[in-house]
């Protein structure tokens, strides 16, 4: 069970990473773009099993 | 025309931001990757007869990072058997280093000794950046420096996540702090279908039962503001051994160590659950590590290895410490030496009380040797050892 939850957590991290990237692409304000990239960093580190 | 220029500028801005992001991501990612995968060489001493894995006792940890190596010293199955655990809490380096020295130097003439230097490998790959923990530290040796991972108290969230709201200990159902579901010393005796950390403890419990282990010695360190310090914590089955060993250490080894009894109401700890669920007698050793104190100053490698800290000292002047701390600090050689001398004396007492199941240990440096020569003096040069005698933790 815990392995399944762990796997779902990685899927969730990947989903939010994609959301941040889509929003980054759509945004026209530089402040928003920076926020999306900053927020993306920990999610991507988790998806790639780095931190 | 101006709309096109605006779109072009927008595109270039995004490209510049993305490039900046990639630089930060690659730099931080590489740093974390190197830290997590730092290979620590351990040279098998002449006393090591075989090296096995925890999965040889419980296949449930086979594909996990916590499939820890078990170094077996001695082959005399008629004698007694002892299991030494280092790195249950990976951020307490004296335990890992003491286990390292045992694997590289000890000779077991009677009985057998099982050594697990990294009892929770996952915890050794994670540090506490929020607590300003360094990712690693180095020990000076006659042949250069050997680098070790710093580690953390809990299994790496990369390997076991998320934590529950409340951790309910198995099998007692006692409620413990949520993050302690990743604490190797709160998940004994473990369970086969539990979390990775619980499975790790279960595998070790199986090892203890299958190998007919008589004694388990779990090596730890503690902050000076914690009352259980400079002591042997003993299950009721091991009270006599702990008390006798404490007296022998005080008279023969040149330092004092107390005895605490394992509380029956606090669950999940090695000194409680191993004694309750197996035939073995569990003992837990604590040395002082000012690095862990909440009132410490700069949390760096120097503090980890010297144990010198003016702020913790100040806490001592206000009567807030349970162990003394002066300008000499608590250097790593003192802490490792205390562990090794305690192991030597505990095994001596065990062998005297159980002459039919002795564990006779040779070649292990005592406290005074460590204080005189340092830890690195007893670490072997992996480049000079045959490749089949070098393993990487």
Coordinates of C-alpha atoms in Angstrom, one line a residue:
Chain A
X1 CA 0.0 0.0 0.0
X2 CA 2.8 2.4 1.0
X3 CA 4.5 1.7 -2.3
X4 CA 1.4 2.6 -4.2
X5 CA 1.0 5.9 -2.3
X6 CA 4.6 6.6 -2.9
X7 CA 4.1 6.0 -6.7
X8 CA 1.0 8.2 -6.7
X9 CA 2.9 10.9 -5.0
X10 CA 5.5 10.9 -7.8
X11 CA 2.7 11.0 -10.4
X12 CA 1.3 14.0 -8.6
X13 CA 4.7 15.7 -8.6
X14 CA 5.0 15.1 -12.3
X15 CA 1.4 16.4 -12.9
X16 CA 2.2 19.7 -11.1
X17 CA 5.5 20.0 -13.0
X18 CA 3.6 19.8 -16.3
X19 CA 1.0 22.4 -15.0
X20 CA 3.8 24.8 -14.0
X21 CA 5.4 24.4 -17.4
X22 CA 2.1 25.0 -19.3
X23 CA 1.4 28.1 -17.2
X24 CA 4.9 29.4 -17.7
X25 CA 4.4 29.0 -21.5
X26 CA 1.0 30.8 -21.4
X27 CA 2.0 33.6 -19.1
X28 CA 2.8 37.1 -20.5
X29 CA 4.0 38.6 -17.2
X30 CA 7.7 38.2 -16.3
X31 CA 6.9 38.1 -12.5
X32 CA 4.6 35.1 -13.0
X33 CA 7.0 33.3 -15.3
X34 CA 9.7 33.5 -12.6
X35 CA 7.3 32.3 -9.9
X36 CA 6.3 29.3 -12.0
X37 CA 9.9 28.3 -12.6
X38 CA 10.8 28.8 -8.9
X39 CA 7.9 26.6 -7.9
X40 CA 8.7 24.0 -10.5
X41 CA 12.3 23.4 -9.2
X42 CA 11.5 21.3 -6.1
X43 CA 8.8 19.3 -8.0
X44 CA 11.2 18.5 -10.8
X45 CA 14.0 17.5 -8.3
X46 CA 11.5 15.1 -6.7
X47 CA 10.3 13.7 -10.1
X48 CA 13.9 13.0 -11.1
X49 CA 14.5 11.4 -7.7
X50 CA 17.2 13.9 -6.8
X51 CA 15.8 15.6 -3.6
Chain B
X1 CA 5.1 45.1 -36.7
X2 CA 5.3 46.2 -33.0
X3 CA 3.2 43.1 -32.1
X4 CA 5.7 40.9 -33.8
X5 CA 8.6 42.6 -31.9
X6 CA 6.6 42.2 -28.6
X7 CA 6.1 38.4 -29.3
X8 CA 9.8 38.0 -30.2
X9 CA 10.8 39.8 -27.0
X10 CA 8.4 37.6 -25.0
X11 CA 9.9 34.4 -26.6
X12 CA 13.5 35.5 -25.9
X13 CA 12.6 36.4 -22.3
X14 CA 11.1 32.9 -21.8
X15 CA 14.2 31.3 -23.3
X16 CA 16.5 33.3 -21.0
X17 CA 14.4 32.4 -18.0
X18 CA 14.4 28.7 -19.0
X19 CA 18.2 28.7 -19.5
X20 CA 18.6 30.3 -16.1
X21 CA 16.3 27.6 -14.6
X22 CA 18.2 24.8 -16.3
X23 CA 21.5 26.1 -14.9
X24 CA 20.0 26.1 -11.3
X25 CA 18.3 22.7 -11.8
X26 CA 21.5 21.0 -13.2
X27 CA 23.8 22.5 -10.6
X28 CA 21.5 21.6 -7.6
X29 CA 20.5 18.3 -9.1
X30 CA 24.1 17.3 -9.7
X31 CA 25.0 18.3 -6.1
X32 CA 22.2 16.3 -4.6
X33 CA 22.9 13.3 -6.9
X34 CA 26.6 13.2 -6.0
X35 CA 25.8 13.5 -2.3
X36 CA 23.2 10.7 -2.5
X37 CA 25.5 8.4 -4.5
X38 CA 28.8 9.1 -2.7
X39 CA 30.6 5.7 -2.5
X40 CA 32.2 5.0 0.8
X41 CA 34.9 2.3 0.5
X42 CA 35.2 -0.3 3.2
X43 CA 38.1 -2.7 3.2
X44 CA 37.4 -6.2 4.5
X45 CA 39.8 -7.1 7.3
X46 CA 41.3 -10.6 7.7
X47 CA 38.5 -11.3 10.2
X48 CA 35.6 -11.0 7.7
X49 CA 34.6 -14.5 6.5
X50 CA 31.6 -13.5 4.3
X51 CA 29.5 -10.6 3.2
X52 CA 25.7 -11.1 2.9
X53 CA 22.7 -8.8 2.3
X54 CA 19.6 -8.2 4.5
X55 CA 17.5 -9.7 1.6
X56 CA 19.2 -13.1 2.4
X57 CA 17.0 -13.0 5.6
X58 CA 13.9 -11.3 4.1
X59 CA 13.4 -11.0 0.4
X60 CA 11.0 -8.0 0.9
X61 CA 14.0 -5.6 1.0
X62 CA 15.7 -7.0 -2.1
X63 CA 14.9 -4.2 -4.5
X64 CA 15.2 -1.5 -1.9
X65 CA 18.0 0.9 -1.1
X66 CA 17.8 -0.5 2.4
X67 CA 19.1 -4.0 1.3
X68 CA 22.1 -3.3 3.7
X69 CA 25.3 -5.3 3.7
X70 CA 26.0 -7.5 6.6
X71 CA 29.7 -8.3 7.3
X72 CA 30.2 -11.6 9.1
X73 CA 33.3 -12.0 11.2
X74 CA 34.3 -15.4 12.5
X75 CA 32.9 -18.8 11.6
X76 CA 32.6 -20.6 15.0
X77 CA 28.9 -21.4 15.1
X78 CA 29.3 -23.1 18.5
X79 CA 30.3 -19.9 20.2
X80 CA 28.1 -16.9 20.8
X81 CA 26.9 -14.4 18.2
X82 CA 26.7 -10.7 18.3
X83 CA 25.1 -8.2 15.9
X84 CA 26.6 -4.6 15.8
X85 CA 24.4 -1.9 14.3
X86 CA 26.0 1.4 13.1
X87 CA 24.1 4.1 11.4
X88 CA 20.6 3.4 12.7
X89 CA 20.6 7.1 12.9
X90 CA 22.9 8.1 10.1
X91 CA 23.6 11.6 11.4
X92 CA 25.4 10.0 14.4
X93 CA 28.7 9.2 12.8
X94 CA 30.6 7.6 15.7
X95 CA 28.4 4.5 15.4
X96 CA 29.1 4.1 11.7
X97 CA 32.8 4.8 12.1
X98 CA 33.1 2.3 15.0
X99 CA 31.4 -0.4 12.9
X100 CA 33.8 0.5 10.0
X101 CA 36.8 0.0 12.3
X102 CA 35.4 -3.4 13.4
X103 CA 35.0 -4.6 9.8
X104 CA 38.5 -3.5 8.8
X105 CA 40.3 -4.6 12.0
X106 CA 38.5 -7.1 14.2
X107 CA 39.4 -10.7 14.4
X108 CA 36.8 -13.0 16.0
X109 CA 38.6 -16.0 17.5
X110 CA 35.5 -17.6 19.1
X111 CA 31.9 -17.1 18.1
X112 CA 30.7 -14.8 15.4
X113 CA 30.2 -11.1 14.9
X114 CA 27.7 -9.6 12.4
X115 CA 28.3 -6.0 11.6
X116 CA 25.9 -3.7 9.7
X117 CA 27.8 -0.3 9.4
X118 CA 24.9 1.4 7.6
X119 CA 21.7 0.0 9.2
X120 CA 19.5 2.5 7.4
X121 CA 21.2 3.2 4.0
X122 CA 18.3 5.4 2.9
X123 CA 18.9 7.8 5.9
X124 CA 22.6 8.0 5.0
X125 CA 21.7 9.5 1.6
X126 CA 19.8 12.5 3.0
X127 CA 20.8 15.4 5.1
X128 CA 18.9 18.2 6.7
X129 CA 19.5 21.4 4.6
X130 CA 17.0 23.3 6.8
X131 CA 19.3 22.4 9.8
X132 CA 22.3 23.5 7.8
X133 CA 23.7 20.0 7.9
X134 CA 26.8 19.4 5.6
X135 CA 26.3 16.7 3.0
X136 CA 29.5 14.8 4.0
X137 CA 32.6 14.9 6.2
X138 CA 36.2 13.6 5.8
X139 CA 38.4 11.7 8.1
X140 CA 42.2 12.2 7.8
X141 CA 44.1 9.0 7.4
X142 CA 47.9 8.2 6.9
X143 CA 47.1 7.6 3.2
X144 CA 44.8 10.7 2.6
X145 CA 41.3 11.5 3.4
X146 CA 38.2 9.3 3.4
X147 CA 34.9 10.9 2.8
X148 CA 31.6 9.8 4.4
X149 CA 28.0 10.8 3.9
X150 CA 26.6 12.9 6.7
X151 CA 23.1 11.4 6.7
X152 CA 20.0 12.2 8.6
X153 CA 17.9 10.7 11.5
X154 CA 15.1 9.6 9.2
X155 CA 14.9 7.5 6.0
X156 CA 15.2 9.7 2.8
X157 CA 11.7 10.9 1.8
X158 CA 12.7 10.0 -1.8
X159 CA 12.5 6.3 -0.7
X160 CA 9.5 6.5 1.7
X161 CA 6.9 9.1 1.4
X162 CA 4.4 10.6 2.3
X163 CA 4.3 10.3 6.1
X164 CA 1.0 9.6 7.8
X165 CA -0.8 12.2 10.1
X166 CA 0.1 9.9 13.1
X167 CA 2.4 7.0 13.1
X168 CA 0.9 4.0 14.7
X169 CA 3.6 1.6 15.8
X170 CA 3.2 -2.1 14.9
X171 CA 2.3 -4.3 16.8
X172 CA 1.6 -2.3 19.9
X173 CA -0.5 0.5 18.2
X174 CA 1.2 3.1 20.3
X175 CA 0.9 6.5 18.6
X176 CA 4.2 8.1 17.8
X177 CA 5.3 11.3 16.0
X178 CA 4.4 11.1 12.3
X179 CA 8.0 11.4 10.9
X180 CA 9.1 8.5 13.1
X181 CA 7.6 6.1 10.6
X182 CA 10.9 6.8 8.8
X183 CA 13.0 6.4 12.0
X184 CA 14.9 3.1 12.1
X185 CA 14.9 3.2 15.8
X186 CA 11.1 3.6 16.2
X187 CA 10.0 0.8 13.8
X188 CA 11.3 -2.3 15.6
X189 CA 10.4 -5.2 15.4
X190 CA 9.2 -4.2 11.9
X191 CA 6.6 -5.9 9.7
X192 CA 6.9 -7.7 6.4
X193 CA 4.2 -5.7 4.6
X194 CA 5.0 -2.3 6.2
X195 CA 6.9 0.7 5.0
X196 CA 10.5 0.4 3.8
X197 CA 11.9 1.3 7.2
X198 CA 9.6 -1.2 8.9
X199 CA 10.7 -3.9 6.4
X200 CA 14.3 -3.1 7.2
X201 CA 13.8 -3.7 10.9
X202 CA 11.8 -6.8 10.1
X203 CA 14.7 -8.1 8.0
X204 CA 17.1 -7.5 10.9
X205 CA 14.7 -9.2 13.3
X206 CA 14.7 -12.3 11.0
X207 CA 18.6 -12.1 10.9
X208 CA 18.6 -12.1 14.7
X209 CA 16.3 -15.1 14.9
X210 CA 17.8 -17.2 12.1
X211 CA 21.4 -16.6 13.1
X212 CA 20.6 -17.2 16.8
X213 CA 22.1 -13.8 17.8
X214 CA 22.8 -13.6 21.5
X215 CA 23.5 -9.9 21.8
X216 CA 22.6 -6.8 19.7
X217 CA 24.6 -3.6 20.2
X218 CA 23.0 -0.6 18.6
X219 CA 25.5 2.3 18.3
X220 CA 24.1 5.9 18.7
X221 CA 25.0 9.4 19.7
X222 CA 22.9 12.0 21.6
X223 CA 22.7 15.7 22.1
X224 CA 23.9 16.9 25.5
X225 CA 20.5 18.4 26.3
X226 CA 19.0 14.9 26.2
X227 CA 19.1 13.0 29.5
X228 CA 19.9 9.6 27.9
X229 CA 23.6 10.2 27.2
X230 CA 27.0 8.5 27.9
X231 CA 25.1 5.4 28.8
X232 CA 24.2 1.8 28.0
X233 CA 20.4 1.5 27.5
X234 CA 19.6 -2.1 28.4
X235 CA 16.6 -4.3 28.1
X236 CA 15.7 -6.1 31.3
X237 CA 17.3 -9.3 29.9
X238 CA 20.7 -7.4 29.7
X239 CA 20.7 -5.5 32.9
X240 CA 23.4 -7.6 34.5
X241 CA 25.7 -7.4 31.5
X242 CA 25.2 -3.7 31.2
X243 CA 25.9 -3.0 34.9
X244 CA 29.0 -5.3 34.9
X245 CA 30.3 -3.8 31.6
X246 CA 29.8 -0.3 33.0
X247 CA 32.0 -1.1 36.0
X248 CA 34.6 -2.8 33.8
X249 CA 34.7 0.2 31.5
X250 CA 35.1 2.7 34.4
X251 CA 37.9 0.7 35.9
X252 CA 39.8 -0.5 32.8
X253 CA 39.1 1.9 29.9
X254 CA 39.5 5.4 31.4
X255 CA 36.0 6.8 31.0
X256 CA 32.7 6.5 32.8
X257 CA 29.5 5.2 31.2
X258 CA 26.1 4.8 33.0
X259 CA 23.3 2.3 32.6
X260 CA 19.7 3.1 31.8
X261 CA 16.9 0.6 31.7
X262 CA 14.8 0.4 28.6
X263 CA 11.3 1.8 29.4
X264 CA 8.5 -0.7 28.8
X265 CA 6.1 2.0 27.7
X266 CA 8.2 3.5 24.9
X267 CA 7.8 1.4 21.8
X268 CA 9.6 0.8 18.6
X269 CA 13.2 1.1 20.0
X270 CA 15.8 -1.5 19.4
X271 CA 16.5 -1.9 23.2
X272 CA 12.8 -2.7 23.8
X273 CA 11.5 -4.6 20.8
X274 CA 14.5 -6.8 20.0
X275 CA 14.4 -8.0 23.6
X276 CA 10.6 -8.6 23.6
X277 CA 10.4 -10.3 20.2
X278 CA 13.6 -12.3 19.8
X279 CA 15.9 -14.4 21.9
X280 CA 18.7 -11.7 21.8
X281 CA 19.7 -9.2 24.5
X282 CA 19.6 -5.7 23.0
X283 CA 21.9 -2.9 24.3
X284 CA 22.0 0.6 23.0
X285 CA 25.1 2.8 23.4
X286 CA 25.0 6.6 23.5
X287 CA 28.0 9.0 23.2
X288 CA 27.7 12.8 23.3
X289 CA 27.4 14.7 20.0
X290 CA 27.1 18.5 20.5
X291 CA 26.4 18.8 16.7
X292 CA 22.9 17.5 17.5
X293 CA 22.1 20.1 20.2
X294 CA 19.4 22.6 19.3
X295 CA 21.4 25.5 20.8
X296 CA 24.5 24.8 18.7
X297 CA 26.2 27.5 16.7
X298 CA 27.5 27.0 13.1
X299 CA 26.5 23.5 12.0
X300 CA 29.5 22.5 10.0
X301 CA 31.9 19.7 9.5
X302 CA 34.3 21.1 12.2
X303 CA 31.5 20.9 14.8
X304 CA 30.6 17.4 13.7
X305 CA 34.2 16.2 14.1
X306 CA 35.5 18.3 17.1
X307 CA 32.3 18.6 19.1
X308 CA 33.4 22.1 20.2
X309 CA 30.6 24.7 20.4
X310 CA 30.6 27.8 22.5
X311 CA 26.8 28.1 22.5
X312 CA 26.3 24.5 23.8
X313 CA 29.0 25.2 26.4
X314 CA 27.0 28.3 27.5
X315 CA 23.9 26.1 27.9
X316 CA 26.1 23.9 30.2
X317 CA 27.0 26.9 32.3
X318 CA 23.2 27.4 32.9
X319 CA 22.8 23.8 34.0
X320 CA 21.0 22.7 30.8
X321 CA 23.2 19.8 29.9
X322 CA 23.2 16.2 31.0
X323 CA 26.9 15.7 30.1
X324 CA 29.9 18.1 30.6
X325 CA 31.2 20.1 27.7
X326 CA 34.4 22.2 27.9
X327 CA 36.9 23.7 25.5
X328 CA 38.1 20.2 24.5
X329 CA 34.7 19.4 23.0
X330 CA 33.8 15.9 22.2
X331 CA 36.1 14.9 19.3
X332 CA 35.1 12.1 17.0
X333 CA 38.1 9.9 18.2
X334 CA 36.8 10.1 21.7
X335 CA 33.3 9.2 20.7
X336 CA 34.3 6.3 18.5
X337 CA 36.8 5.1 21.1
X338 CA 34.0 5.0 23.7
X339 CA 31.9 2.8 21.5
X340 CA 34.7 0.4 20.7
X341 CA 35.9 0.0 24.3
X342 CA 32.3 -0.5 25.4
X343 CA 31.8 -3.3 22.8
X344 CA 35.1 -4.9 23.9
X345 CA 34.0 -4.9 27.6
X346 CA 30.4 -6.0 26.9
X347 CA 31.7 -9.0 25.0
X348 CA 34.2 -9.8 27.7
X349 CA 31.4 -9.7 30.3
X350 CA 29.2 -11.8 28.0
X351 CA 31.9 -14.4 27.6
X352 CA 32.5 -14.6 31.3
X353 CA 28.8 -15.1 32.1
X354 CA 28.3 -17.5 29.2
X355 CA 31.4 -19.6 28.9
X356 CA 29.5 -22.1 26.6
X357 CA 28.8 -19.3 24.1
X358 CA 31.8 -16.9 24.1
X359 CA 32.6 -14.2 21.6
X360 CA 36.4 -13.6 21.7
X361 CA 37.4 -10.4 20.0
X362 CA 41.0 -9.3 19.0
X363 CA 42.6 -6.5 17.0
X364 CA 40.0 -3.8 18.0
X365 CA 41.6 -0.6 19.2
X366 CA 40.5 0.7 22.6
X367 CA 39.4 4.1 23.7
X368 CA 43.0 5.1 24.6
X369 CA 44.3 4.0 21.2
X370 CA 41.7 6.1 19.4
X371 CA 42.5 9.2 21.5
X372 CA 46.2 8.7 20.8
X373 CA 46.1 7.8 17.1
X374 CA 42.8 9.2 15.8
X375 CA 40.1 7.4 13.8
X376 CA 41.8 7.6 10.4
X377 CA 44.8 5.5 11.7
X378 CA 42.5 2.5 11.8
X379 CA 40.9 3.0 8.3
X380 CA 42.5 0.9 5.6
X381 CA 43.6 2.3 2.2
X382 CA 41.2 0.9 -0.4
X383 CA 43.7 1.5 -3.3
X384 CA 46.2 -1.0 -1.7
X385 CA 43.6 -3.7 -1.0
X386 CA 42.7 -6.5 -3.5
X387 CA 39.6 -5.4 -5.3
X388 CA 37.6 -8.4 -4.1
X389 CA 38.2 -7.2 -0.5
X390 CA 36.8 -3.7 -1.1
X391 CA 33.1 -3.0 -0.8
X392 CA 31.2 0.3 -1.2
X393 CA 28.6 1.4 1.3

